[in-house]
Coordinates of C-alpha atoms in Angstrom, one line a residue:
Chain A
N20 CA 135.3 85.4 90.4
A21 CA 134.2 84.5 94.5
G22 CA 130.8 87.0 93.5
V23 CA 129.8 88.5 97.5
T24 CA 131.0 87.0 100.4
Q25 CA 129.7 87.4 103.6
T26 CA 131.5 86.4 107.3
P27 CA 130.4 85.2 109.5
K28 CA 128.3 82.1 108.6
F29 CA 126.9 82.2 112.2
R30 CA 127.1 83.8 115.5
I31 CA 125.8 83.7 118.9
L32 CA 125.5 87.1 120.7
K33 CA 124.2 88.4 124.0
I34 CA 122.3 91.3 124.9
G35 CA 123.9 94.3 124.5
Q36 CA 127.2 93.2 122.9
S37 CA 128.4 94.5 119.3
M38 CA 129.7 92.8 116.1
T39 CA 130.4 93.6 112.8
L40 CA 129.0 91.5 109.8
Q41 CA 131.3 91.4 106.9
C42 CA 130.6 91.5 103.3
A43 CA 132.6 91.7 100.0
Q44 CA 132.3 91.7 96.4
D45 CA 134.8 91.4 93.6
M46 CA 132.9 92.1 90.5
N47 CA 133.4 96.0 91.1
H48 CA 129.8 96.5 91.9
N49 CA 128.7 100.3 92.4
Y50 CA 125.9 99.4 94.0
M51 CA 125.6 97.2 97.7
Y52 CA 122.9 96.4 100.0
W53 CA 122.1 95.4 103.5
Y54 CA 119.1 93.3 103.9
R55 CA 117.3 91.4 106.8
Q56 CA 115.3 88.5 106.7
D57 CA 113.2 87.2 109.5
P58 CA 111.6 83.4 110.0
G59 CA 109.4 83.0 107.1
M60 CA 109.1 86.7 105.5
G61 CA 110.7 88.7 102.9
L62 CA 113.8 90.8 102.7
K63 CA 113.8 93.7 104.5
L64 CA 116.5 96.5 103.5
I65 CA 118.5 97.7 106.1
Y66 CA 121.2 100.4 104.6
Y67 CA 122.4 100.7 100.5
S68 CA 125.2 102.4 98.8
V69 CA 125.9 103.8 95.6
G70 CA 129.4 103.7 95.8
A71 CA 132.7 104.2 98.2
G72 CA 131.8 107.1 100.7
I73 CA 128.3 107.3 100.2
T74 CA 125.4 105.3 101.9
D75 CA 122.0 105.7 102.7
K76 CA 119.1 104.0 104.9
G77 CA 116.5 101.7 103.9
E78 CA 113.4 100.7 105.5
V79 CA 114.8 99.5 109.2
P80 CA 117.9 101.4 109.8
N81 CA 117.5 101.4 113.7
G82 CA 120.1 99.7 115.8
Y83 CA 122.8 99.3 112.8
N84 CA 125.2 101.6 111.2
V85 CA 127.3 101.1 107.8
S86 CA 130.5 102.3 106.0
R87 CA 131.4 101.9 102.5
S88 CA 135.3 103.0 102.1
T89 CA 136.3 100.5 99.1
T90 CA 134.1 99.5 96.6
E91 CA 134.7 96.0 97.4
D92 CA 133.7 96.0 101.4
F93 CA 130.5 97.0 102.7
P94 CA 130.4 95.9 106.8
L95 CA 127.3 96.3 108.8
R96 CA 127.7 97.0 112.7
L97 CA 125.8 96.4 115.3
E98 CA 126.2 98.6 118.3
L99 CA 124.1 97.2 121.2
A100 CA 122.6 93.6 119.9
A101 CA 119.2 92.9 121.2
P102 CA 117.0 90.0 120.6
S103 CA 114.7 91.6 117.6
Q104 CA 118.0 91.9 115.6
T105 CA 117.8 87.7 115.8
S106 CA 117.4 87.3 111.9
V107 CA 119.5 86.0 108.7
Y108 CA 121.4 89.3 107.2
F109 CA 122.1 88.8 103.4
C110 CA 124.4 91.6 101.7
A111 CA 123.9 91.7 97.7
S112 CA 125.4 93.9 95.3
G113 CA 124.4 95.4 91.8
V114 CA 125.5 97.4 88.6
V115 CA 124.8 101.1 88.1
G116 CA 122.2 100.8 85.4
Q117 CA 121.1 97.2 85.7
E118 CA 118.7 96.1 88.5
T119 CA 119.9 92.6 88.7
Q120 CA 121.3 92.1 92.6
Y121 CA 123.5 89.4 93.9
F122 CA 123.2 87.9 96.9
G123 CA 125.8 86.5 99.3
P124 CA 124.8 83.6 101.4
G125 CA 123.7 85.3 104.3
T126 CA 125.1 85.4 107.8
R127 CA 122.9 83.6 110.6
L128 CA 122.4 86.0 114.0
L129 CA 121.2 84.8 117.2
V130 CA 120.6 87.4 120.0
L131 CA 120.0 85.9 123.6
Chain B
Q6 CA 98.2 97.9 102.8
K7 CA 101.8 95.9 102.3
E8 CA 103.4 97.6 99.3
V9 CA 103.9 94.0 98.1
E10 CA 101.6 91.3 99.1
Q11 CA 101.8 87.3 98.3
N12 CA 100.3 84.3 99.3
S13 CA 102.6 82.6 101.9
G14 CA 101.0 79.2 101.0
P15 CA 102.1 76.5 100.9
L16 CA 101.0 76.1 97.3
S17 CA 101.1 72.3 96.3
V18 CA 101.2 71.1 92.9
P19 CA 101.7 67.4 92.0
E20 CA 104.9 66.7 89.6
G21 CA 104.1 68.1 85.9
A22 CA 101.6 70.4 86.9
I23 CA 101.8 74.0 86.4
A24 CA 102.5 76.1 89.5
S25 CA 101.0 79.8 89.3
L26 CA 102.6 82.1 92.0
N27 CA 101.0 85.5 92.3
C28 CA 102.0 89.0 93.7
T29 CA 100.7 92.4 94.0
Y30 CA 101.6 95.8 94.6
S31 CA 100.4 99.2 95.8
D32 CA 102.5 101.5 94.0
R33 CA 101.4 102.5 90.7
G34 CA 104.9 103.9 90.1
S35 CA 106.6 100.5 90.1
Q36 CA 108.8 100.0 87.5
S37 CA 110.3 96.8 87.4
F38 CA 108.9 93.2 88.7
F39 CA 111.3 90.6 89.8
W40 CA 111.2 86.9 90.7
Y41 CA 113.4 85.4 93.4
R42 CA 113.9 81.6 94.0
Q43 CA 115.3 81.0 98.0
Y44 CA 115.9 77.3 98.5
S45 CA 115.3 76.6 102.5
G46 CA 118.7 77.9 104.4
K47 CA 120.2 79.5 101.3
S48 CA 120.3 83.1 99.5
P49 CA 117.6 84.3 96.9
E50 CA 118.7 84.0 93.2
L51 CA 116.9 85.7 90.6
I52 CA 114.5 84.0 88.4
M53 CA 113.1 86.2 86.2
F54 CA 112.3 90.2 85.6
I55 CA 109.9 92.0 83.6
Y56 CA 109.4 95.2 82.8
S57 CA 106.5 95.9 80.3
N58 CA 102.9 94.4 80.4
G59 CA 102.5 91.2 78.8
D60 CA 104.1 87.8 79.4
K61 CA 107.9 87.0 79.4
E62 CA 109.0 83.7 79.0
D63 CA 112.3 81.7 79.9
G64 CA 112.3 78.4 79.6
R65 CA 109.9 76.5 81.8
F66 CA 108.8 80.4 83.6
T67 CA 106.5 82.7 82.3
A68 CA 106.7 86.0 84.3
Q69 CA 103.2 87.8 83.4
L70 CA 102.5 91.5 84.1
N71 CA 99.5 93.7 84.1
K72 CA 100.0 97.1 85.3
A73 CA 96.3 98.3 85.4
S74 CA 95.4 95.5 87.7
Q75 CA 98.8 96.2 89.8
Y76 CA 99.5 92.3 89.3
V77 CA 102.4 90.2 88.4
S78 CA 102.6 86.2 88.0
L79 CA 105.1 83.5 87.8
L80 CA 104.1 80.6 86.0
I81 CA 106.4 77.3 86.5
R82 CA 105.7 74.8 83.6
D83 CA 106.0 71.0 84.1
S84 CA 106.9 71.5 88.0
Q85 CA 109.5 69.3 89.0
P86 CA 110.6 68.3 92.6
S87 CA 113.6 70.4 92.3
D88 CA 111.4 73.5 92.1
S89 CA 110.1 73.3 95.7
A90 CA 111.2 76.6 97.4
T91 CA 110.0 79.9 98.6
Y92 CA 109.8 82.7 95.9
L93 CA 109.9 86.2 96.2
C94 CA 108.5 89.0 94.1
A95 CA 110.6 92.4 94.4
V96 CA 109.8 95.4 92.5
I97 CA 111.5 98.6 91.9
K98 CA 109.9 102.0 92.3
A99 CA 112.9 104.3 91.5
G100 CA 116.3 103.7 91.4
N101 CA 118.0 100.3 92.3
M102 CA 116.0 99.7 95.4
L103 CA 113.7 96.4 95.8
T104 CA 110.9 96.2 97.9
F105 CA 109.9 92.5 98.5
G106 CA 107.1 90.7 99.3
G107 CA 107.0 87.8 101.8
G108 CA 107.2 85.2 99.9
T109 CA 104.9 81.8 98.1
R110 CA 106.0 78.6 99.5
L111 CA 105.9 76.1 96.5
M112 CA 105.8 72.0 97.1
V113 CA 106.1 70.1 94.4
K114 CA 104.7 66.4 94.8
P115 CA 106.2 63.1 93.4

């Protein structure tokens, strides 16, 4: 099992550009999550999904969109990049009834 | 008031000592409590979770929960330089949604 994978590892965007952060898991987990982590801070939940076709907002959803068409994939879309979106983005997955979350390696995003 | 609060540190302990990391939470409805370790530039990895009041031990790690005081702690015995990392406290109020504290940076000096 590859676990949770994320691409790209690092990206520089110009203000106003858009991009999609990819996340995939091969553990057949129902739950998937997107977090952002600013320097020296904890993780904040952006969006989550409890299964294919079902998504919901977390604590900091503004400026982001998600979709969940399959169990395996949970992409995060940034439509109009802003400097405030400079952060490290982590995707995670988990199983219904088990509260452990498994994290991907992260995507470091710099918006200039 | 933040939902989950941790002292940012750094907490510096000598090798072989006990490191004590603390976390307080604001919502009395919080049900489950987690400690994650995060090395610099890496993703968080789960160390321990605890649901009930009292202590839970796993090797060199002990998690302690006091729901009346809304306080959870992590003790690391015989601290090693490899334990140097940021330790994130997280709680679940309902469902599977984790709320994280800001983390405490631990430095274990040889």
